[in-house]
Amino acid sequence: MSKQADIIAALVASLDAVTWTATADAVTVETKNFPTYDIEELENPVIVVTDGGIDSERLARSAHQRDYSVEIYLARHTPTEAACDVMLDLLEELLDKLEDHSWGAVSWPSGISSPQTITVEKNPDEALVERNVWRAGLVVTYRYPRAH
């Protein structure tokens, strides 16, 4: 399995083990290559983890660092303002978990620690207006030093 696939598997297992406090509803965590959902599938919050890009930079004659990007989508049908507020709280809680990188019993690939960067785009393309779906897209970058 590739290093990026290992990171995705560890992240999904880690997020799935979280007891989320921002919402009383069950949060589904899964990985998909091409995430698509019908509005009925978004009654409760959904976190989808998928692969992103890879950047490789030479550090020395026999050393590189690779930055593995993982994309995370957080979504839910939010027909009320209160439901939107809950999603903002859930996004903050998700960011805290990613930054803290304290996952308990879940084993992560060696050499991978907390993310180098996390970027968030909330409600891209006016998603809220479109069918009352609140969503956020996150790009989380993990750095892996590689000597060869």
PDB file of C-alpha atoms in Angstrom:
ATOM      1  CA  MET A   1       0.000   0.000   0.000  1.00  0.00           C
ATOM      2  CA  SER A   2       1.251   3.498  -0.772  1.00  0.00           C
ATOM      3  CA  LYS A   3       2.205   5.961   1.949  1.00  0.00           C
ATOM      4  CA  GLN A   4      -0.738   8.163   0.952  1.00  0.00           C
ATOM      5  CA  ALA A   5      -3.165   5.220   1.211  1.00  0.00           C
ATOM      6  CA  ASP A   6      -1.699   4.424   4.643  1.00  0.00           C
ATOM      7  CA  ILE A   7      -2.273   8.032   5.757  1.00  0.00           C
ATOM      8  CA  ILE A   8      -5.862   7.976   4.491  1.00  0.00           C
ATOM      9  CA  ALA A   9      -6.591   4.660   6.231  1.00  0.00           C
ATOM     10  CA  ALA A  10      -5.136   5.942   9.517  1.00  0.00           C
ATOM     11  CA  LEU A  11      -7.040   9.227   9.250  1.00  0.00           C
ATOM     12  CA  VAL A  12     -10.368   7.503   8.547  1.00  0.00           C
ATOM     13  CA  ALA A  13      -9.854   5.094  11.466  1.00  0.00           C
ATOM     14  CA  SER A  14      -8.847   7.999  13.724  1.00  0.00           C
ATOM     15  CA  LEU A  15     -11.813  10.202  12.819  1.00  0.00           C
ATOM     16  CA  ASP A  16     -14.212   7.269  13.042  1.00  0.00           C
ATOM     17  CA  ALA A  17     -13.071   6.628  16.633  1.00  0.00           C
ATOM     18  CA  VAL A  18     -13.833  10.217  17.734  1.00  0.00           C
ATOM     19  CA  THR A  19     -16.790  10.874  20.014  1.00  0.00           C
ATOM     20  CA  TRP A  20     -17.982  14.139  18.480  1.00  0.00           C
ATOM     21  CA  THR A  21     -19.355  16.669  20.958  1.00  0.00           C
ATOM     22  CA  ALA A  22     -20.490  19.407  18.559  1.00  0.00           C
ATOM     23  CA  THR A  23     -23.500  17.360  17.454  1.00  0.00           C
ATOM     24  CA  ALA A  24     -25.735  14.792  19.113  1.00  0.00           C
ATOM     25  CA  ASP A  25     -26.254  13.090  15.745  1.00  0.00           C
ATOM     26  CA  ALA A  26     -24.125  10.232  14.459  1.00  0.00           C
ATOM     27  CA  VAL A  27     -21.267  11.349  12.202  1.00  0.00           C
ATOM     28  CA  THR A  28     -20.428   9.052   9.300  1.00  0.00           C
ATOM     29  CA  VAL A  29     -16.715   8.846   8.420  1.00  0.00           C
ATOM     30  CA  GLU A  30     -15.671   7.080   5.236  1.00  0.00           C
ATOM     31  CA  THR A  31     -13.314   7.173   2.301  1.00  0.00           C
ATOM     32  CA  LYS A  32     -14.397   7.399  -1.326  1.00  0.00           C
ATOM     33  CA  ASN A  33     -12.509   8.142  -4.505  1.00  0.00           C
ATOM     34  CA  PHE A  34     -15.447  10.020  -6.035  1.00  0.00           C
ATOM     35  CA  PRO A  35     -17.706  11.222  -3.215  1.00  0.00           C
ATOM     36  CA  THR A  36     -21.279  11.915  -4.305  1.00  0.00           C
ATOM     37  CA  TYR A  37     -24.337  11.982  -2.087  1.00  0.00           C
ATOM     38  CA  ASP A  38     -28.056  12.435  -2.447  1.00  0.00           C
ATOM     39  CA  ILE A  39     -29.599  14.935  -0.055  1.00  0.00           C
ATOM     40  CA  GLU A  40     -31.312  12.075   1.811  1.00  0.00           C
ATOM     41  CA  GLU A  41     -27.889  10.638   2.652  1.00  0.00           C
ATOM     42  CA  LEU A  42     -26.919  13.914   4.341  1.00  0.00           C
ATOM     43  CA  GLU A  43     -29.510  13.898   7.120  1.00  0.00           C
ATOM     44  CA  ASN A  44     -26.597  13.477   9.576  1.00  0.00           C
ATOM     45  CA  PRO A  45     -23.079  14.898   9.158  1.00  0.00           C
ATOM     46  CA  VAL A  46     -20.749  13.092   6.773  1.00  0.00           C
ATOM     47  CA  ILE A  47     -16.951  13.269   6.727  1.00  0.00           C
ATOM     48  CA  VAL A  48     -15.361  11.888   3.562  1.00  0.00           C
ATOM     49  CA  VAL A  49     -11.602  11.426   3.215  1.00  0.00           C
ATOM     50  CA  THR A  50      -9.997  11.067  -0.203  1.00  0.00           C
ATOM     51  CA  ASP A  51      -6.552  11.427  -1.723  1.00  0.00           C
ATOM     52  CA  GLY A  52      -5.079  14.692  -2.892  1.00  0.00           C
ATOM     53  CA  GLY A  53      -1.750  15.641  -4.409  1.00  0.00           C
ATOM     54  CA  ILE A  54       1.844  14.778  -3.608  1.00  0.00           C
ATOM     55  CA  ASP A  55       4.712  17.288  -3.626  1.00  0.00           C
ATOM     56  CA  SER A  56       8.293  16.034  -3.500  1.00  0.00           C
ATOM     57  CA  GLU A  57      11.203  18.340  -2.678  1.00  0.00           C
ATOM     58  CA  ARG A  58      14.879  17.463  -2.668  1.00  0.00           C
ATOM     59  CA  LEU A  59      16.573  18.272   0.639  1.00  0.00           C
ATOM     60  CA  ALA A  60      20.014  16.818  -0.013  1.00  0.00           C
ATOM     61  CA  ARG A  61      21.763  14.465  -2.394  1.00  0.00           C
ATOM     62  CA  SER A  62      20.082  11.444  -0.817  1.00  0.00           C
ATOM     63  CA  ALA A  63      17.064  12.955   0.955  1.00  0.00           C
ATOM     64  CA  HIS A  64      13.684  14.245  -0.084  1.00  0.00           C
ATOM     65  CA  GLN A  65      10.569  15.311   1.706  1.00  0.00           C
ATOM     66  CA  ARG A  66       7.153  14.448   0.419  1.00  0.00           C
ATOM     67  CA  ASP A  67       4.061  16.411   1.256  1.00  0.00           C
ATOM     68  CA  TYR A  68       0.986  14.206   0.980  1.00  0.00           C
ATOM     69  CA  SER A  69      -2.291  16.099   0.677  1.00  0.00           C
ATOM     70  CA  VAL A  70      -5.501  14.502   1.839  1.00  0.00           C
ATOM     71  CA  GLU A  71      -8.868  16.038   1.040  1.00  0.00           C
ATOM     72  CA  ILE A  72     -11.643  15.965   3.609  1.00  0.00           C
ATOM     73  CA  TYR A  73     -15.233  16.906   2.879  1.00  0.00           C
ATOM     74  CA  LEU A  74     -17.647  17.720   5.692  1.00  0.00           C
ATOM     75  CA  ALA A  75     -21.303  17.986   4.672  1.00  0.00           C
ATOM     76  CA  ARG A  76     -24.860  17.923   5.942  1.00  0.00           C
ATOM     77  CA  HIS A  77     -28.328  18.928   4.832  1.00  0.00           C
ATOM     78  CA  THR A  78     -29.065  22.026   6.929  1.00  0.00           C
ATOM     79  CA  PRO A  79     -32.611  23.298   6.493  1.00  0.00           C
ATOM     80  CA  THR A  80     -32.346  25.591   9.558  1.00  0.00           C
ATOM     81  CA  GLU A  81     -29.953  28.257  10.816  1.00  0.00           C
ATOM     82  CA  ALA A  82     -29.392  26.215  13.988  1.00  0.00           C
ATOM     83  CA  ALA A  83     -28.211  23.244  11.894  1.00  0.00           C
ATOM     84  CA  CYS A  84     -25.708  25.543  10.148  1.00  0.00           C
ATOM     85  CA  ASP A  85     -24.379  26.678  13.530  1.00  0.00           C
ATOM     86  CA  VAL A  86     -23.868  23.050  14.567  1.00  0.00           C
ATOM     87  CA  MET A  87     -21.849  22.427  11.398  1.00  0.00           C
ATOM     88  CA  LEU A  88     -19.590  25.399  12.148  1.00  0.00           C
ATOM     89  CA  ASP A  89     -18.988  23.943  15.607  1.00  0.00           C
ATOM     90  CA  LEU A  90     -18.305  20.508  14.094  1.00  0.00           C
ATOM     91  CA  LEU A  91     -15.811  22.050  11.657  1.00  0.00           C
ATOM     92  CA  GLU A  92     -13.957  23.682  14.562  1.00  0.00           C
ATOM     93  CA  GLU A  93     -13.921  20.381  16.450  1.00  0.00           C
ATOM     94  CA  LEU A  94     -12.588  18.597  13.345  1.00  0.00           C
ATOM     95  CA  LEU A  95      -9.808  21.196  13.006  1.00  0.00           C
ATOM     96  CA  ASP A  96      -8.900  20.735  16.682  1.00  0.00           C
ATOM     97  CA  LYS A  97      -8.660  16.954  16.248  1.00  0.00           C
ATOM     98  CA  LEU A  98      -6.492  17.279  13.122  1.00  0.00           C
ATOM     99  CA  GLU A  99      -4.142  19.805  14.720  1.00  0.00           C
ATOM    100  CA  ASP A 100      -3.828  17.890  18.010  1.00  0.00           C
ATOM    101  CA  HIS A 101      -3.070  14.624  16.154  1.00  0.00           C
ATOM    102  CA  SER A 102      -3.734  12.644  19.336  1.00  0.00           C
ATOM    103  CA  TRP A 103      -5.550   9.541  18.141  1.00  0.00           C
ATOM    104  CA  GLY A 104      -5.165   7.096  21.011  1.00  0.00           C
ATOM    105  CA  ALA A 105      -4.944   3.493  19.900  1.00  0.00           C
ATOM    106  CA  VAL A 106      -4.932   4.143  16.141  1.00  0.00           C
ATOM    107  CA  SER A 107      -1.560   3.368  14.597  1.00  0.00           C
ATOM    108  CA  TRP A 108      -0.223   5.899  12.094  1.00  0.00           C
ATOM    109  CA  PRO A 109       2.474   5.302   9.456  1.00  0.00           C
ATOM    110  CA  SER A 110       5.976   5.848  10.807  1.00  0.00           C
ATOM    111  CA  GLY A 111       7.399   9.284  10.110  1.00  0.00           C
ATOM    112  CA  ILE A 112       3.960  10.947   9.907  1.00  0.00           C
ATOM    113  CA  SER A 113       3.006  13.452  12.593  1.00  0.00           C
ATOM    114  CA  SER A 114       0.555  16.335  12.821  1.00  0.00           C
ATOM    115  CA  PRO A 115      -0.332  18.169   9.599  1.00  0.00           C
ATOM    116  CA  GLN A 116       1.962  20.805   8.154  1.00  0.00           C
ATOM    117  CA  THR A 117      -0.955  22.797   6.763  1.00  0.00           C
ATOM    118  CA  ILE A 118      -4.741  22.727   6.788  1.00  0.00           C
ATOM    119  CA  THR A 119      -6.808  24.884   4.459  1.00  0.00           C
ATOM    120  CA  VAL A 120     -10.590  25.173   4.593  1.00  0.00           C
ATOM    121  CA  GLU A 121     -13.091  26.417   2.057  1.00  0.00           C
ATOM    122  CA  LYS A 122     -16.596  26.706   3.479  1.00  0.00           C
ATOM    123  CA  ASN A 123     -19.678  26.419   1.289  1.00  0.00           C
ATOM    124  CA  PRO A 124     -17.939  26.631  -2.069  1.00  0.00           C
ATOM    125  CA  ASP A 125     -20.107  27.581  -5.030  1.00  0.00           C
ATOM    126  CA  GLU A 126     -22.926  28.815  -2.790  1.00  0.00           C
ATOM    127  CA  ALA A 127     -23.665  25.318  -1.530  1.00  0.00           C
ATOM    128  CA  LEU A 128     -25.967  26.660   1.161  1.00  0.00           C
ATOM    129  CA  VAL A 129     -28.335  28.195  -1.358  1.00  0.00           C
ATOM    130  CA  GLU A 130     -28.187  25.043  -3.421  1.00  0.00           C
ATOM    131  CA  ARG A 131     -30.482  22.515  -1.691  1.00  0.00           C
ATOM    132  CA  ASN A 132     -29.563  23.758   1.813  1.00  0.00           C
ATOM    133  CA  VAL A 133     -26.421  21.634   1.969  1.00  0.00           C
ATOM    134  CA  TRP A 134     -23.714  22.994   4.238  1.00  0.00           C
ATOM    135  CA  ARG A 135     -20.271  21.766   3.280  1.00  0.00           C
ATOM    136  CA  ALA A 136     -16.626  22.451   3.815  1.00  0.00           C
ATOM    137  CA  GLY A 137     -13.638  21.230   1.863  1.00  0.00           C
ATOM    138  CA  LEU A 138     -10.369  20.773   3.750  1.00  0.00           C
ATOM    139  CA  VAL A 139      -6.931  20.050   2.363  1.00  0.00           C
ATOM    140  CA  VAL A 140      -4.658  18.552   4.998  1.00  0.00           C
ATOM    141  CA  THR A 141      -0.963  18.147   4.210  1.00  0.00           C
ATOM    142  CA  TYR A 142       1.248  15.619   5.980  1.00  0.00           C
ATOM    143  CA  ARG A 143       5.038  15.782   5.596  1.00  0.00           C
ATOM    144  CA  TYR A 144       7.174  12.650   5.233  1.00  0.00           C
ATOM    145  CA  PRO A 145      10.984  12.918   5.195  1.00  0.00           C
ATOM    146  CA  ARG A 146      12.582  10.280   2.998  1.00  0.00           C
ATOM    147  CA  ALA A 147      16.252   9.304   2.911  1.00  0.00           C
ATOM    148  CA  HIS A 148      17.476   7.072   0.104  1.00  0.00           C
TER     149      HIS A 148
END
